[in-house]
Coordinates of C-alpha atoms in Angstrom, one line a residue:
X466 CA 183.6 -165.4 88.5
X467 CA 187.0 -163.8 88.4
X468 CA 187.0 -159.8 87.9
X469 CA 189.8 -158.1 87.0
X470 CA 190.4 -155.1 89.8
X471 CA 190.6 -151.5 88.0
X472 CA 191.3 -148.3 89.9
X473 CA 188.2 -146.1 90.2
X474 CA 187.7 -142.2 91.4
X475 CA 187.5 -144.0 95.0
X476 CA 191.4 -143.9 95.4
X477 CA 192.5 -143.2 99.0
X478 CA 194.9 -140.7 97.9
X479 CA 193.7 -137.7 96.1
X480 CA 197.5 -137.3 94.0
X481 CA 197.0 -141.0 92.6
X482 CA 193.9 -139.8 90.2
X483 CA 192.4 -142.0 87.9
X484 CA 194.5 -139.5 85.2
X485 CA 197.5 -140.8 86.3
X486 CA 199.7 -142.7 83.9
X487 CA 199.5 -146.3 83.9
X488 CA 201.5 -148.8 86.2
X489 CA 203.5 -151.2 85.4
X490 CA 201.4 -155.1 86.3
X491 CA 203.4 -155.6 89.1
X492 CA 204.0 -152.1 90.3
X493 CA 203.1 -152.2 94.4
X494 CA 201.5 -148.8 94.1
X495 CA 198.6 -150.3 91.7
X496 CA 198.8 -153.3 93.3
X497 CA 197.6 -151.3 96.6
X498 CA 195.2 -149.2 94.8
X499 CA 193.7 -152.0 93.2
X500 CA 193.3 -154.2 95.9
X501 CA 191.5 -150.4 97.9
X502 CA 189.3 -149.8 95.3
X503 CA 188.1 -153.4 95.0
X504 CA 186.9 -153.5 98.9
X505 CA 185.4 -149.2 98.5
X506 CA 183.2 -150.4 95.5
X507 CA 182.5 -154.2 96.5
X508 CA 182.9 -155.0 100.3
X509 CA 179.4 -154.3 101.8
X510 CA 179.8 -154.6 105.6
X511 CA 182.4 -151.1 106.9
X512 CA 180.5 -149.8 109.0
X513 CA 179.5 -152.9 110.4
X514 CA 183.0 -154.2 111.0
X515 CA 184.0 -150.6 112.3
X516 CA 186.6 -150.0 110.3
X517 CA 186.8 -146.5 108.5
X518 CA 188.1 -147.7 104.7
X519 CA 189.3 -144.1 104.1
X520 CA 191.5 -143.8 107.1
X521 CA 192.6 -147.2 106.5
X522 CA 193.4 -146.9 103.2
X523 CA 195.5 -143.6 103.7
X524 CA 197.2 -145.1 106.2
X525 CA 198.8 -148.0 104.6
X526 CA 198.9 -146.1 101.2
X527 CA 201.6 -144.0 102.7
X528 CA 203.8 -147.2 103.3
X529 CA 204.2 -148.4 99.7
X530 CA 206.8 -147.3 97.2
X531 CA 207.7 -148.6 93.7
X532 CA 210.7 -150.6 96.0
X533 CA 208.5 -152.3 98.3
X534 CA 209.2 -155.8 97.6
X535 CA 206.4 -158.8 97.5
X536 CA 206.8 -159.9 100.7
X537 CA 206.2 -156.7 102.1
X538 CA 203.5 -155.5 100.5
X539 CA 201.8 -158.9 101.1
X540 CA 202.1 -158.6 104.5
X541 CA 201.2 -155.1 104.7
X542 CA 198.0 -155.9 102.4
X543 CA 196.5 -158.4 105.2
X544 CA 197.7 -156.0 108.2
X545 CA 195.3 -153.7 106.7
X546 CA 192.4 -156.0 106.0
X547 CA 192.9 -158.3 109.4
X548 CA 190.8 -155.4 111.4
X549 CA 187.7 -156.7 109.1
X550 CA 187.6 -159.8 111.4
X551 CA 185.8 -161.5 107.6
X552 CA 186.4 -165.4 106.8
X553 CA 185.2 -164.3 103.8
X554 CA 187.7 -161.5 103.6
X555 CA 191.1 -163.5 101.9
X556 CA 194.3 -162.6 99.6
X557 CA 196.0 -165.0 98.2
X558 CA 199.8 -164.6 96.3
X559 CA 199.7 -168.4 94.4
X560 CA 201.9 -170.0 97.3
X561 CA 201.2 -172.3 100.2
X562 CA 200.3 -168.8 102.3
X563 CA 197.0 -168.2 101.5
X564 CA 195.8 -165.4 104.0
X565 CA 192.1 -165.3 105.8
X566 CA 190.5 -162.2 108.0
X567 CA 188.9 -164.3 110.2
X568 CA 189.7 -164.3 114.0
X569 CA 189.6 -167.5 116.3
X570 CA 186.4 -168.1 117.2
X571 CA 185.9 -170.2 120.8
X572 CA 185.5 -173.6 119.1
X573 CA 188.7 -173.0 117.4
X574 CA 190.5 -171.4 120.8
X575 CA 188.9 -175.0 123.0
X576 CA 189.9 -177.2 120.3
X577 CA 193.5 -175.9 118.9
X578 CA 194.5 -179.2 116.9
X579 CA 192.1 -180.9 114.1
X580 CA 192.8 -184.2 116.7
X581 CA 191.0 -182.8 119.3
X582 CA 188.1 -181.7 116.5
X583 CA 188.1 -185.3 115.1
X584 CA 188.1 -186.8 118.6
X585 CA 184.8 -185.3 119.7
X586 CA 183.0 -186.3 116.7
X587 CA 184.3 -189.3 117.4
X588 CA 182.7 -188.9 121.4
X589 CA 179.5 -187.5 119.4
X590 CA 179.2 -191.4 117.9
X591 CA 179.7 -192.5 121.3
X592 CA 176.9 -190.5 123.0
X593 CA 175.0 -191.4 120.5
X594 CA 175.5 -195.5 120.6
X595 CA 174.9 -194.9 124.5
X596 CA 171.4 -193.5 123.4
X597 CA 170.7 -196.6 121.4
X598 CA 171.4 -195.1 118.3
X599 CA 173.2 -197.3 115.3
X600 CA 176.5 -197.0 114.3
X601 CA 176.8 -194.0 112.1
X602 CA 176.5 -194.8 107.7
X603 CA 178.0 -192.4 105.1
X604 CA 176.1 -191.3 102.4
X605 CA 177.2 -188.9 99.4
X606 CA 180.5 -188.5 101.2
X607 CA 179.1 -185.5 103.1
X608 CA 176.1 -186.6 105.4
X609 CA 176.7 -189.3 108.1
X610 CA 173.2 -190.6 109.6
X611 CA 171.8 -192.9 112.2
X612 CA 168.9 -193.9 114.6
X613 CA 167.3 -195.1 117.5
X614 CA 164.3 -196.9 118.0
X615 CA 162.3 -193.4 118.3
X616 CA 165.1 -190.6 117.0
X617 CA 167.3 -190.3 113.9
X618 CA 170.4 -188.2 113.4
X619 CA 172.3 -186.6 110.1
X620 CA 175.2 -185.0 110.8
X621 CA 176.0 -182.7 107.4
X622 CA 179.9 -182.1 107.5
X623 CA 179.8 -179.5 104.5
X624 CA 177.5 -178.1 101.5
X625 CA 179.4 -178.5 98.6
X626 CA 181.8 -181.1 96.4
X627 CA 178.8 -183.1 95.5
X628 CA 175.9 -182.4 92.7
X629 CA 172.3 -181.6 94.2
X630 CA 170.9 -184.7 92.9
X631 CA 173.3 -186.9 94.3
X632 CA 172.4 -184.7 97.9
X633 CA 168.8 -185.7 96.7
X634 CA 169.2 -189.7 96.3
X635 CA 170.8 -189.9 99.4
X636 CA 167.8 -187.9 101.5
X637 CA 165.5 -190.2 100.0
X638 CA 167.8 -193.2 101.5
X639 CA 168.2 -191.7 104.4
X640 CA 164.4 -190.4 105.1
X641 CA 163.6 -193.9 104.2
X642 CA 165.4 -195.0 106.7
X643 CA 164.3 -192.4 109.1
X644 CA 160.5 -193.8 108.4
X645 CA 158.6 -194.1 112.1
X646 CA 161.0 -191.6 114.2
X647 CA 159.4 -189.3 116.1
X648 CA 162.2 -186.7 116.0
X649 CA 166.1 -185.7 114.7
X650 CA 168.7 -184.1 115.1
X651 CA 170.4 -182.2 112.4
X652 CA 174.5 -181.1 113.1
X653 CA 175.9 -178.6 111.2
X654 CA 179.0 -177.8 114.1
X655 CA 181.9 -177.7 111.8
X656 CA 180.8 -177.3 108.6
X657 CA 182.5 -175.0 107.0
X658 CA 180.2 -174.1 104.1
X659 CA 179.9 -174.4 100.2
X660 CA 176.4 -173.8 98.0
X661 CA 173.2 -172.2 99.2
X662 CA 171.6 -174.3 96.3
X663 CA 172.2 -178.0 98.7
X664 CA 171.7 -176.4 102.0
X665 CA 168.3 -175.7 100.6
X666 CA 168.2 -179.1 98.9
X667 CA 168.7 -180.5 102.6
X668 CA 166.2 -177.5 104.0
X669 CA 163.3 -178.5 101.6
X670 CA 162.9 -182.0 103.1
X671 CA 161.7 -180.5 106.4
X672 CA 158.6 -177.8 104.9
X673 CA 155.3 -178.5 104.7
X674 CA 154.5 -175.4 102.2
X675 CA 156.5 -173.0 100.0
X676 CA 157.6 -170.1 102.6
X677 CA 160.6 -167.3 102.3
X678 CA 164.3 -169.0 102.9
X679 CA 166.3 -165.8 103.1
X680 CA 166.6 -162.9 101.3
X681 CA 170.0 -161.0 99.9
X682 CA 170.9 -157.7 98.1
X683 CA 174.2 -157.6 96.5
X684 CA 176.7 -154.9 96.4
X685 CA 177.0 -152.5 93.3
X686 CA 178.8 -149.0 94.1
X687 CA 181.2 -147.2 96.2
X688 CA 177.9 -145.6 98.1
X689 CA 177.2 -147.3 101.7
X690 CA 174.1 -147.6 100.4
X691 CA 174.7 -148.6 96.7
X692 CA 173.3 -152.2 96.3
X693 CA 171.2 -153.9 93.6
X694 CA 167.7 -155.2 94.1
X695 CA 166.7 -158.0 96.5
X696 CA 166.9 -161.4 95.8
X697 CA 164.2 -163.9 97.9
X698 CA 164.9 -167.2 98.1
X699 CA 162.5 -169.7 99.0
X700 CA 162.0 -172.9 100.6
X701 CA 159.8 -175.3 98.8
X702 CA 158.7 -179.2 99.9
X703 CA 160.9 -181.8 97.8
X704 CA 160.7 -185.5 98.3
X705 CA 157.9 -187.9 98.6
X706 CA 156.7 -186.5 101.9
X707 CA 158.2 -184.2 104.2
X708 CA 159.8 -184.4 107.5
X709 CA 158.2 -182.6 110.4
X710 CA 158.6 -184.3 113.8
X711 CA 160.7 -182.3 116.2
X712 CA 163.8 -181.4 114.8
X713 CA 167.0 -180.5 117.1
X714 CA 169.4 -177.9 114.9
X715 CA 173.2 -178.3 116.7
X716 CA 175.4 -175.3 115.3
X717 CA 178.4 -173.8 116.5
X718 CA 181.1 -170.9 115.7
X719 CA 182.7 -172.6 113.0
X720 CA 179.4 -173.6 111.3
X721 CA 180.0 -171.0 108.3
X722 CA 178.6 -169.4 105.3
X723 CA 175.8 -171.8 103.4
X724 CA 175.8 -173.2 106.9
X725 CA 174.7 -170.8 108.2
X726 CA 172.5 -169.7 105.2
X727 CA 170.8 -173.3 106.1
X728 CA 170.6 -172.3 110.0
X729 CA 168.9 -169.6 109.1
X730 CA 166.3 -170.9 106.6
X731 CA 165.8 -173.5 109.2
X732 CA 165.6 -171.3 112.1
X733 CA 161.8 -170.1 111.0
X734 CA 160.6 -173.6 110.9
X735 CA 158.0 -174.3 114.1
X736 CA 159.6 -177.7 114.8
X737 CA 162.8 -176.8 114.7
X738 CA 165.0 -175.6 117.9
X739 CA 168.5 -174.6 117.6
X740 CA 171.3 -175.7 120.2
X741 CA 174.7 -174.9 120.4
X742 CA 176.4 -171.5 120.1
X743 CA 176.2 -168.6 117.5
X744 CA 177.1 -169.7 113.6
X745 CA 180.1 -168.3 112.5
X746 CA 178.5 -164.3 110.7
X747 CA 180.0 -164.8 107.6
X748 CA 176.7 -165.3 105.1
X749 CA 178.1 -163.5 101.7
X750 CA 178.8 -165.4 98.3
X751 CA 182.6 -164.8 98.0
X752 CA 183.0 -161.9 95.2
X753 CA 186.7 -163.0 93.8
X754 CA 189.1 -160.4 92.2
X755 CA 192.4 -160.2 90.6
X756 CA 194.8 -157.7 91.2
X757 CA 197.3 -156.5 88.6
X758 CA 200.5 -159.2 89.8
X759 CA 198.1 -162.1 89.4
X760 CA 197.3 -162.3 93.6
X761 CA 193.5 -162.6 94.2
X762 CA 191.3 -161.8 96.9
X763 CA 187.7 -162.6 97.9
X764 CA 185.1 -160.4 100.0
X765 CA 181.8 -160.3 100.9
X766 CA 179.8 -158.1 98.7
X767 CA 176.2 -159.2 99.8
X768 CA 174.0 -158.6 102.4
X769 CA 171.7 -161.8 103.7
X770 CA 168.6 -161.3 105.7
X771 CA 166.3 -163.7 107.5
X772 CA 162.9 -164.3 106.2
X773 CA 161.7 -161.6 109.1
X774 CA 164.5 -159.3 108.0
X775 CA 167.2 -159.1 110.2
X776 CA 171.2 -159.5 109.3
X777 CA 173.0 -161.7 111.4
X778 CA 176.0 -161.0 109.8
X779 CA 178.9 -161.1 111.9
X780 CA 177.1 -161.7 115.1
X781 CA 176.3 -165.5 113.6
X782 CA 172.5 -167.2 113.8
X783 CA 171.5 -166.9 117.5
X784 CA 170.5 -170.4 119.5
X785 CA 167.8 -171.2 121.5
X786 CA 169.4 -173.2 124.1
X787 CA 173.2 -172.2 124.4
X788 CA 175.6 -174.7 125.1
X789 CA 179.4 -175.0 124.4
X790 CA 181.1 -178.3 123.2
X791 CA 184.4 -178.0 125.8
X792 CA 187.8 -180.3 126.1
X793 CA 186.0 -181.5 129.2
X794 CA 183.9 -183.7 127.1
X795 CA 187.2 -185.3 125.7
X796 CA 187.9 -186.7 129.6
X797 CA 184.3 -187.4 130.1
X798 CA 183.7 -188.6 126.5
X799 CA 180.2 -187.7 126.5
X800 CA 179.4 -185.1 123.4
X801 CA 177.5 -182.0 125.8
X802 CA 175.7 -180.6 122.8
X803 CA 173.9 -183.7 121.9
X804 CA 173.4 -184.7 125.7
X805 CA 171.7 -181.2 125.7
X806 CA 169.6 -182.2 121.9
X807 CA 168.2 -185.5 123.3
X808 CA 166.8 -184.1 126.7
X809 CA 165.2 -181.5 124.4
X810 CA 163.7 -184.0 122.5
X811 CA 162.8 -186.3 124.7
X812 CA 160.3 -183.8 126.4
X813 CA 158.3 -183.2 123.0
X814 CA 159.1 -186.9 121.4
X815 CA 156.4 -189.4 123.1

């Protein structure tokens, strides 16, 4: 939903009052003030990121004039949000520069060029036809799967672009197909998010009984502590019959937002166990806004919690067996995180 940004009594400068005259739409000055009051009354995580919105915000408010052209202002705009470290946090002016507060995460820093990326998922195929597995099949443009006599694999490269019950047809193709293993693995590495609604279509294959998912509050004042009631959602048994061998959960750094949400819904799950490294922290639905001169910026307005409540936001879904994919397993072309998954299951898979 787009929201039109209005100034509010929040302003970080007490001489711009909400008495003021009016600014012209493309004024920088209400620009600015927009943009600030949008992140003091929506953006739910400050303190957490430990950055002081008030300081911040008189800071950079001192920098912009009624002359400050576009350019500038646009670059001073994301110099003042960057400190938020948020791939959730973003401004974007219409052009081909569309700006994200996100900082580069390890997987990103190993593997610099989308090459490299597509390579080792290419070495993940590999490891996995070394294990007797199949050659990998595409289904519903998102979910690759194979198997082995004994184990199955589905790699989920993101949770959105396609309709739940399209998600559905192909689980009950692939589960099918699945019928007799004794374990899986499930790879979110990558994935850079998209709906809560299909990671939990995915997630509700692999639960016995109706149990909590997550829950989430959303953001609804300026106060630190302003926020609306809680939302629960919850994981319920979909499909003929559900899967509950061993399951091995591969996630990494750049495994973000619903994939994480998904992570985390999984996490609680007896027969699951999570390798890899951290998910991403970035967990909110992206509250859009647009300021006065047509730019528009997302943030995260909600807070997520795990069905034991606890946030994991920006410190990512934690793993139970920590290991890193590195460009080492491009010269020995033997995928380390699914190396590690298949030792794991081959002690609890007879």
């Amino acid at each position: 939903m787009l929201l039109a940004a209005c100034a509010s009594s929040g302003l970080p400068h007490e001489e711009v009052a909400s008495s003021a005259p009016s600014k012209p739409a493309a004024d920088p000055v209400a620009v600015f003030d927009a943009l600030w009051n949008t992140f003091h009354e929506k953006y739910a995580f400050f303190a957490l990121r430990g950055l002081d919105w008030q300081r911040q915000g008189r800071s950079f408010r001192a920098r912009v004039t009624t002359d400050t052209s576009p350019d500038e202002l646009y670059n001073l705009l994301c110099e003042m949000l960057q400190p938020l470290g948020d791939g959730h946090v973003t401004l974007d002016r219409g052009d081909d520069d569309e700006f994200s507060a996100d900082f580069p995460t390890p997987f990103y820093e190993e593997f610099d060029d989308d090459a490299d990326i597509e390579r080792l998922f290419e070495i993940s195929a590999l490891t996995l036809s070394r294990a007797g597995f199949a050659a990998l099949t595409e289904q519903a443009e998102v979910l690759e799967y194979s198997r082995s006599p004994k184990l199955g694999y589905l790699r989920i490269k993101e949770f959105e672009g396609v309709p739940v019950a399209r998600i559905a047809e192909a689980l009950d193709q692939i589960l099918f197909e699945f019928r007799g293993v004794r374990g899986l693995i499930i790879d979110v590495r990558n994935n850079p998010g998209g709906e809560d609604s299909v990671a939990y279509a995915i997630a509700n294959r692999f639960v016995p009984a109706k149990r909590v998912g997550h829950i989430k509050i959303s953001k609804i004042g300026a106060g630190p502590d302003d926020f609306g009631p809680s939302e629960t959602w919850f994981l319920e048994p979909k499909g003929s019959k559900p899967f509950l061998a061993p399951i091995a959960l591969l996630v990494n750094d750049s495994a973000c937002s619903a994939a994480e949400v998904f992570a985390l819904a999984m996490g609680h799950l007896p027969q699951v166990t999570i390798v890899g490294n951290r998910t991403n922290g970035i967990f909110s639905d992206m509250f859009d806004a647009e300021l006065p001169n047509g730019w528009e910026l997302t943030l995260s307005d909600q807070k997520y919690f795990s069905a034991k409540g606890v946030c994991y936001e920006r410190y990512g879904v934690p793993v139970d067996h920590k290991v890193l994919n590195t460009k080492a397993d491009l010269r020995s072309k033997t995928d380390s995180v699914i190396t590690v998954a298949l030792d794991l299951l081959a002690k609890t898979v007879p």
